[in-house]
Every structure is written in C-alpha cells, then in structure tokens.
PDB file of C-alpha atoms in Angstrom:
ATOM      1  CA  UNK Z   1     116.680  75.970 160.374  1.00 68.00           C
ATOM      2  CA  UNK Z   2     113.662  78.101 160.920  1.00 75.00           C
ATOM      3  CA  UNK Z   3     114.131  81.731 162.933  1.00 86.00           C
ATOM      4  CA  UNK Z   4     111.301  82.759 164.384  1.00 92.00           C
ATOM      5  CA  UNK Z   5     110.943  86.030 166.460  1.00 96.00           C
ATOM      6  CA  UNK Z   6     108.782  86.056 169.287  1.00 96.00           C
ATOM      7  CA  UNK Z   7     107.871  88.193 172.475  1.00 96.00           C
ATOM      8  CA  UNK Z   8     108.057  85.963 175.628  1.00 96.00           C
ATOM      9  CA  UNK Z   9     108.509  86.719 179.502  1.00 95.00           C
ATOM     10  CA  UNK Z  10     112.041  86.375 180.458  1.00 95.00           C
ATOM     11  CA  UNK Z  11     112.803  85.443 183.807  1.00 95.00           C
ATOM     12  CA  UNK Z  12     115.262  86.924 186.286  1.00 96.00           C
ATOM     13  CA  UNK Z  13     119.105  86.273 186.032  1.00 96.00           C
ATOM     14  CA  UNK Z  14     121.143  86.539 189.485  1.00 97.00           C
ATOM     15  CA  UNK Z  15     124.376  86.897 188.264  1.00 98.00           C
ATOM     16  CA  UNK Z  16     128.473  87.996 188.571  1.00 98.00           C
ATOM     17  CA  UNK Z  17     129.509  90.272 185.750  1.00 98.00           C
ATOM     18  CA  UNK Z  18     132.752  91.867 184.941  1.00 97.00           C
ATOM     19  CA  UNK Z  19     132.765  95.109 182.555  1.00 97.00           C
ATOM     20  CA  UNK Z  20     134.797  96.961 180.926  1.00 96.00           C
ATOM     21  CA  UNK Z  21     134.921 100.009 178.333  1.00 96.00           C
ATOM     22  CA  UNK Z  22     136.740  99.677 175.001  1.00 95.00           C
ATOM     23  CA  UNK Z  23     136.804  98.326 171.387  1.00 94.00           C
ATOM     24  CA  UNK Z  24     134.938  95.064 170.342  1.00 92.00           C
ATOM     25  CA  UNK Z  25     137.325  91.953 171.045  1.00 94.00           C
ATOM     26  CA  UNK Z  26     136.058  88.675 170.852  1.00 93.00           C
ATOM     27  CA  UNK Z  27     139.278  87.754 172.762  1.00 95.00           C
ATOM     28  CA  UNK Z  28     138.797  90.352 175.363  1.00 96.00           C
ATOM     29  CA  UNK Z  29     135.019  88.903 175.835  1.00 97.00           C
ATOM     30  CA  UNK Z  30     136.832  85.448 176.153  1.00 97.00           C
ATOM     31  CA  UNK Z  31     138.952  86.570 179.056  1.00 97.00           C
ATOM     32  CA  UNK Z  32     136.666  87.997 180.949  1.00 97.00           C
ATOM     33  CA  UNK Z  33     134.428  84.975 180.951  1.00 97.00           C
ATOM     34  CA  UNK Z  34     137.280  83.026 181.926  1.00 97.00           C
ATOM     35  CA  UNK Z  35     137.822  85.115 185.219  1.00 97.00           C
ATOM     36  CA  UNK Z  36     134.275  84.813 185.966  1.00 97.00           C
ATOM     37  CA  UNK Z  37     134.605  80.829 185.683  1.00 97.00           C
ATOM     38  CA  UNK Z  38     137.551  80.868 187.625  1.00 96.00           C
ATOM     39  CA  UNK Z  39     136.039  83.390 189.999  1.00 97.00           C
ATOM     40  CA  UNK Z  40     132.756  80.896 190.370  1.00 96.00           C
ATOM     41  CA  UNK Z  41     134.984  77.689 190.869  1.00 96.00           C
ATOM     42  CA  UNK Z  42     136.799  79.857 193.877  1.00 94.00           C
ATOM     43  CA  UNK Z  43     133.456  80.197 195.218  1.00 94.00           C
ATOM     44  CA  UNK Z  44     132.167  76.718 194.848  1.00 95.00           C
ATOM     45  CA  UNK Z  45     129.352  78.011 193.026  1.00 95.00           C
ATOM     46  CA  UNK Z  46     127.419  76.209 190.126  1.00 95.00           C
ATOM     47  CA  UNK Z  47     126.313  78.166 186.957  1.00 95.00           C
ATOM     48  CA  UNK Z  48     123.914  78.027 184.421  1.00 96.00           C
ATOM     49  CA  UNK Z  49     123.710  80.203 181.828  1.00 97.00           C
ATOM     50  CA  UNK Z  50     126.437  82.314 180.198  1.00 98.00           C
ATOM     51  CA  UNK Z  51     125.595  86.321 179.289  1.00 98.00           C
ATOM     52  CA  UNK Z  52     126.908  88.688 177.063  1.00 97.00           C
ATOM     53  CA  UNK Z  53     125.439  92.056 176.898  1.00 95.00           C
ATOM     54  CA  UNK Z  54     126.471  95.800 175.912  1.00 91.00           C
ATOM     55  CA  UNK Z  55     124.683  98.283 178.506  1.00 89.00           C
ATOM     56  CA  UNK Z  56     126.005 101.290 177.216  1.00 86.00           C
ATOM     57  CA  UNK Z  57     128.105 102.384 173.963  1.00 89.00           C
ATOM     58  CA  UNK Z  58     131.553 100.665 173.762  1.00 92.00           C
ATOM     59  CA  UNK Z  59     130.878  99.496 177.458  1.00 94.00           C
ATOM     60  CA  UNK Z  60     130.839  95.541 177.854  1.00 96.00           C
ATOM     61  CA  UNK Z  61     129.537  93.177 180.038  1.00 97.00           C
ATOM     62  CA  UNK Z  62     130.106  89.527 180.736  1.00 98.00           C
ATOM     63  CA  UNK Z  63     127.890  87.615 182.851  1.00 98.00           C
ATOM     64  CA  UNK Z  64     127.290  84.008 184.558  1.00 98.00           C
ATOM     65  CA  UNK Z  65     123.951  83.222 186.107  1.00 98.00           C
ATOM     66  CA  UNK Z  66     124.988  81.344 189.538  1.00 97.00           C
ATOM     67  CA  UNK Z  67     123.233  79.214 192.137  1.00 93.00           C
ATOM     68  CA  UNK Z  68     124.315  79.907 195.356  1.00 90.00           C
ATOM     69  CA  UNK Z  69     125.314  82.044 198.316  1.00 92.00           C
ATOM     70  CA  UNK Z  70     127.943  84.797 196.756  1.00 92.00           C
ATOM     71  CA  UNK Z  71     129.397  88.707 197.444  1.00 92.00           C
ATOM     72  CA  UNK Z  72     130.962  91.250 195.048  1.00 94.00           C
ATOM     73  CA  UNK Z  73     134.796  90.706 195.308  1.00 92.00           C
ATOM     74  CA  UNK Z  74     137.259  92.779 193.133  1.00 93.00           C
ATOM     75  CA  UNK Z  75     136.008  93.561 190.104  1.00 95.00           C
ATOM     76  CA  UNK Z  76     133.617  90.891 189.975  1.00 97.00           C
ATOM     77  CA  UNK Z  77     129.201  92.332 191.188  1.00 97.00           C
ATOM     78  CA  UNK Z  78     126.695  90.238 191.923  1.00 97.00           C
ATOM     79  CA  UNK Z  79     123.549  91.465 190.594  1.00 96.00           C
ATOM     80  CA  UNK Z  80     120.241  90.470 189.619  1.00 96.00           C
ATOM     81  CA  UNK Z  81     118.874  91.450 186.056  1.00 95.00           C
ATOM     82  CA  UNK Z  82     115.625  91.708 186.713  1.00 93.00           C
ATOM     83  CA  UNK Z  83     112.686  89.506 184.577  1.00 93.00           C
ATOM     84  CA  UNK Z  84     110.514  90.967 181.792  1.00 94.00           C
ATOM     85  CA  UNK Z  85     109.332  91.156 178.383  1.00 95.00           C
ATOM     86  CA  UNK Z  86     111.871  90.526 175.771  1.00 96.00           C
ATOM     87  CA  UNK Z  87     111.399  89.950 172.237  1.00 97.00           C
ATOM     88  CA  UNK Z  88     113.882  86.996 171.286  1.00 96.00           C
ATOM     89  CA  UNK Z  89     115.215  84.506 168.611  1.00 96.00           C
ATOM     90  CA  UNK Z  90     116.981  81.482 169.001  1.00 96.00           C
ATOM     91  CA  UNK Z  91     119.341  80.242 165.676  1.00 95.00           C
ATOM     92  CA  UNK Z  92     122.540  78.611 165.134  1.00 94.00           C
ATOM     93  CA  UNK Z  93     125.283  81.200 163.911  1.00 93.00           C
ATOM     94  CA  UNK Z  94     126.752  78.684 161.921  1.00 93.00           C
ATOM     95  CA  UNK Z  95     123.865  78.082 159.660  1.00 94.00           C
ATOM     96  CA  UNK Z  96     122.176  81.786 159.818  1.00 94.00           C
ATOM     97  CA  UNK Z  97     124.183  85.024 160.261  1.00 94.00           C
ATOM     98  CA  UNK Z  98     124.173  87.035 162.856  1.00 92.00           C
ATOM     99  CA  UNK Z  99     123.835  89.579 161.245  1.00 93.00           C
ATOM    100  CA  UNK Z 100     120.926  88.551 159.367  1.00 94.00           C
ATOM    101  CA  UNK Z 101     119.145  87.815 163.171  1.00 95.00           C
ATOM    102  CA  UNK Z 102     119.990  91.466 164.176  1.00 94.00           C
ATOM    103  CA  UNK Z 103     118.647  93.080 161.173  1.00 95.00           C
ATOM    104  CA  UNK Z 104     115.694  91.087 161.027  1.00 95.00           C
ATOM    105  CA  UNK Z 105     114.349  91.228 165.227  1.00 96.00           C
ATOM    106  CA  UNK Z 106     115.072  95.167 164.759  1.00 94.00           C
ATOM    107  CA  UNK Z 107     113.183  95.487 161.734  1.00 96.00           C
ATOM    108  CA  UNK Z 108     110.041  93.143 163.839  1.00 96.00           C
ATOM    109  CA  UNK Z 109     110.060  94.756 166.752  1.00 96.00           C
ATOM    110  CA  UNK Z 110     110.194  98.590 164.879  1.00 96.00           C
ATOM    111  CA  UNK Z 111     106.557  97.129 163.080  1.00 95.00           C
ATOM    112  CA  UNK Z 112     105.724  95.857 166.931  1.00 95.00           C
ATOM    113  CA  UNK Z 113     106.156  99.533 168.164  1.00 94.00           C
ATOM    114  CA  UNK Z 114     104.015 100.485 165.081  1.00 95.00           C
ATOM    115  CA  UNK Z 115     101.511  98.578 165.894  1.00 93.00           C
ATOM    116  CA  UNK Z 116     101.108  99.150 169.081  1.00 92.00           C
ATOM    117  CA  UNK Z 117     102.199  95.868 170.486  1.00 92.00           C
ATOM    118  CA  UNK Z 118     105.038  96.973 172.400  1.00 95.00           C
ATOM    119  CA  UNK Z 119     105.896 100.748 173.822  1.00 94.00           C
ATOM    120  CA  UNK Z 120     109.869 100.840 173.069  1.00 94.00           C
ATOM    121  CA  UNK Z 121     113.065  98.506 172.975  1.00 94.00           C
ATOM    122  CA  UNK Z 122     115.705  98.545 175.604  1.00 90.00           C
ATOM    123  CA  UNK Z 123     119.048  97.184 175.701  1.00 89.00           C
ATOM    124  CA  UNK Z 124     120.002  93.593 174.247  1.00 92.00           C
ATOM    125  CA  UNK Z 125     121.244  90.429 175.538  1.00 95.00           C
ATOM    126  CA  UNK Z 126     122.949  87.353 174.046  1.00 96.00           C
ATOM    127  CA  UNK Z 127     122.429  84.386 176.424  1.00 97.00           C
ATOM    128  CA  UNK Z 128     123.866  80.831 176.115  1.00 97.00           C
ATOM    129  CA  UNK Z 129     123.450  77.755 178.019  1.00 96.00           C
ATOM    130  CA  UNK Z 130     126.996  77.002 178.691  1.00 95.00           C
ATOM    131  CA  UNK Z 131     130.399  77.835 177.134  1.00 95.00           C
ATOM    132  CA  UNK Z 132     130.056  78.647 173.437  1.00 95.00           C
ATOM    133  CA  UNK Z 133     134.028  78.482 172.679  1.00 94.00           C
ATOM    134  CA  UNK Z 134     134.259  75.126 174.203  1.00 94.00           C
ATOM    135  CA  UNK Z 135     130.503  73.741 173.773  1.00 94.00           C
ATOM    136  CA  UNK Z 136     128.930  72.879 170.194  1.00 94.00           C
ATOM    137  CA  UNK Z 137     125.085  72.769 171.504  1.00 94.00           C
ATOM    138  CA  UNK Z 138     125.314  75.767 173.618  1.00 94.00           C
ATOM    139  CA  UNK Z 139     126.809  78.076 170.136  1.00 94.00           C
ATOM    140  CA  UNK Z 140     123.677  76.481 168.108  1.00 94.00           C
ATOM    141  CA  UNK Z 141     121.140  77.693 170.666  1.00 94.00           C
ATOM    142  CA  UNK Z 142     122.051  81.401 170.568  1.00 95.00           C
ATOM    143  CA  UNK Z 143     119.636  83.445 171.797  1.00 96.00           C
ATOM    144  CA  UNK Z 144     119.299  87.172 171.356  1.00 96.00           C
ATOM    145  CA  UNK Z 145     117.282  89.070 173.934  1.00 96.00           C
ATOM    146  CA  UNK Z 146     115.911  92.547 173.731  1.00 95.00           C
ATOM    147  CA  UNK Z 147     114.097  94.373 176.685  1.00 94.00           C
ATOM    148  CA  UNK Z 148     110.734  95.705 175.683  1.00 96.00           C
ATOM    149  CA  UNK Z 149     108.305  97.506 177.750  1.00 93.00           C
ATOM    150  CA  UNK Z 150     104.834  96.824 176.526  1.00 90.00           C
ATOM    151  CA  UNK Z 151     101.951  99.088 176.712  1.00 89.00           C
ATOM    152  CA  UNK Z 152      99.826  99.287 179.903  1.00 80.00           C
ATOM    153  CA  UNK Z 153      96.692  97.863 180.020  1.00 76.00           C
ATOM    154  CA  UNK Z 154      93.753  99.957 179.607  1.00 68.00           C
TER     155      UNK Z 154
END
C-alpha cells in the first residue's frame, strides 16, 4: 500500500458532535458514536461520514456529517466545520501503523512550514466513510486531516 501525503482543499462538514473531557478510551469514543447514530435515526436524518477529532488537550469529539433539517438537543450541537486547506493521508491501519502515518505527515508538513508552503498546522481530524467497528472498507480508507493555513498571496 502506498501513503502518500498531500495538501488538498477540504470541504465543509455540517455535523452533530458530542464531547467530552477525559482519558483516551477507544470504548468511550465507541459510545459516543453510538448516541450520535441513535440520536440521527431519532431524527430521520441520513449521514455520511463519521469524525473523530481532539480540539483541545484530553478534550474529545465525535462527529457525524448529516443531510438534513436538524437542532442541538441535549448534549448533542449541530455545527458546521468549516472547509479549508488540510494536509492529509489516506492508509489502511491494518497494513501501515498509525503511528507510522502520524510521525511521518508531522515530520512533512514541519519541512512544508520550512519551505514556505504552508504558514502553520492546526488541529487534526480522522474522518471515515461509515462505521469503522462494524465496516471493513470504511477502517481501510482512514484518513487523517490536519488544518493548515497557507501563506497569502503576494
């Protein structure tokens, strides 16, 4: 399988998230996109793509892109993350490591800031095109997004 960085326009997500504060827990991460899926069949609403993100240290956030007409309720906002430059990579975390895809895009985009290509890295993003507990394809299309602000033109 070949990784291959790249910087590429991202487009906007409208979304319901759920987040919480804590430890790392793959299980916790589990549950919460299970109440969003539950939330989004309450609704009637269809969804598309499946978001995991940290926005702030030890702060988590689960997300599911919808279609559709919907309101914050409970815990559950609807919010739009807003399109943009992201560096990404898309791998298979069964054939290449994660942490080996981490490493790697940080150690690209530090050379990108050195070279001028891009001004500085934001937060990051792990987006999947459906369930990846439940659905095979969707785990071996991981793709890791980080926000980058690139320089103004002159």
């Amino acid at each position: 399988m070949t990784v291959r960085f790249e910087l590429k326009r991202a487009p906007s997500y409208r979304v319901a998230t759920l987040r919480w504060t804590g430890p790392w827990s793959d299980a916790q991460i589990r549950r919460k996109f299970g109440a969003l899926v539950r939330w989004a069949d309450h609704q009637k609403l269809r969804t598309r793509k499946w978001i995991f993100r940290e926005p702030a240290e030890r702060t988590w956030e689960v997300a599911l892109e919808i279609r559709g007409r919907a309101r914050s309720e409970g815990e559950v906002r609807v919010r739009t993350y807003r399109g943009g430059t992201v560096a990404r990579v898309v791998f298979d975390p069964k054939i290449v490591a994660p942490e080996v895809v981490y490493h790697g895009l940080s150690d690209w985009l530090r050379w990108r800031r050195k070279d001028g290509t891009i001004r500085s890295v934001g937060d990051y993003r792990e987006v999947y095109r459906g369930d990846p507990w439940r659905d095979a394809d969707a785990l071996a299309r991981t793709e890791v997004q980080f926000v980058v602000r690139t320089p103004k033109p002159r």
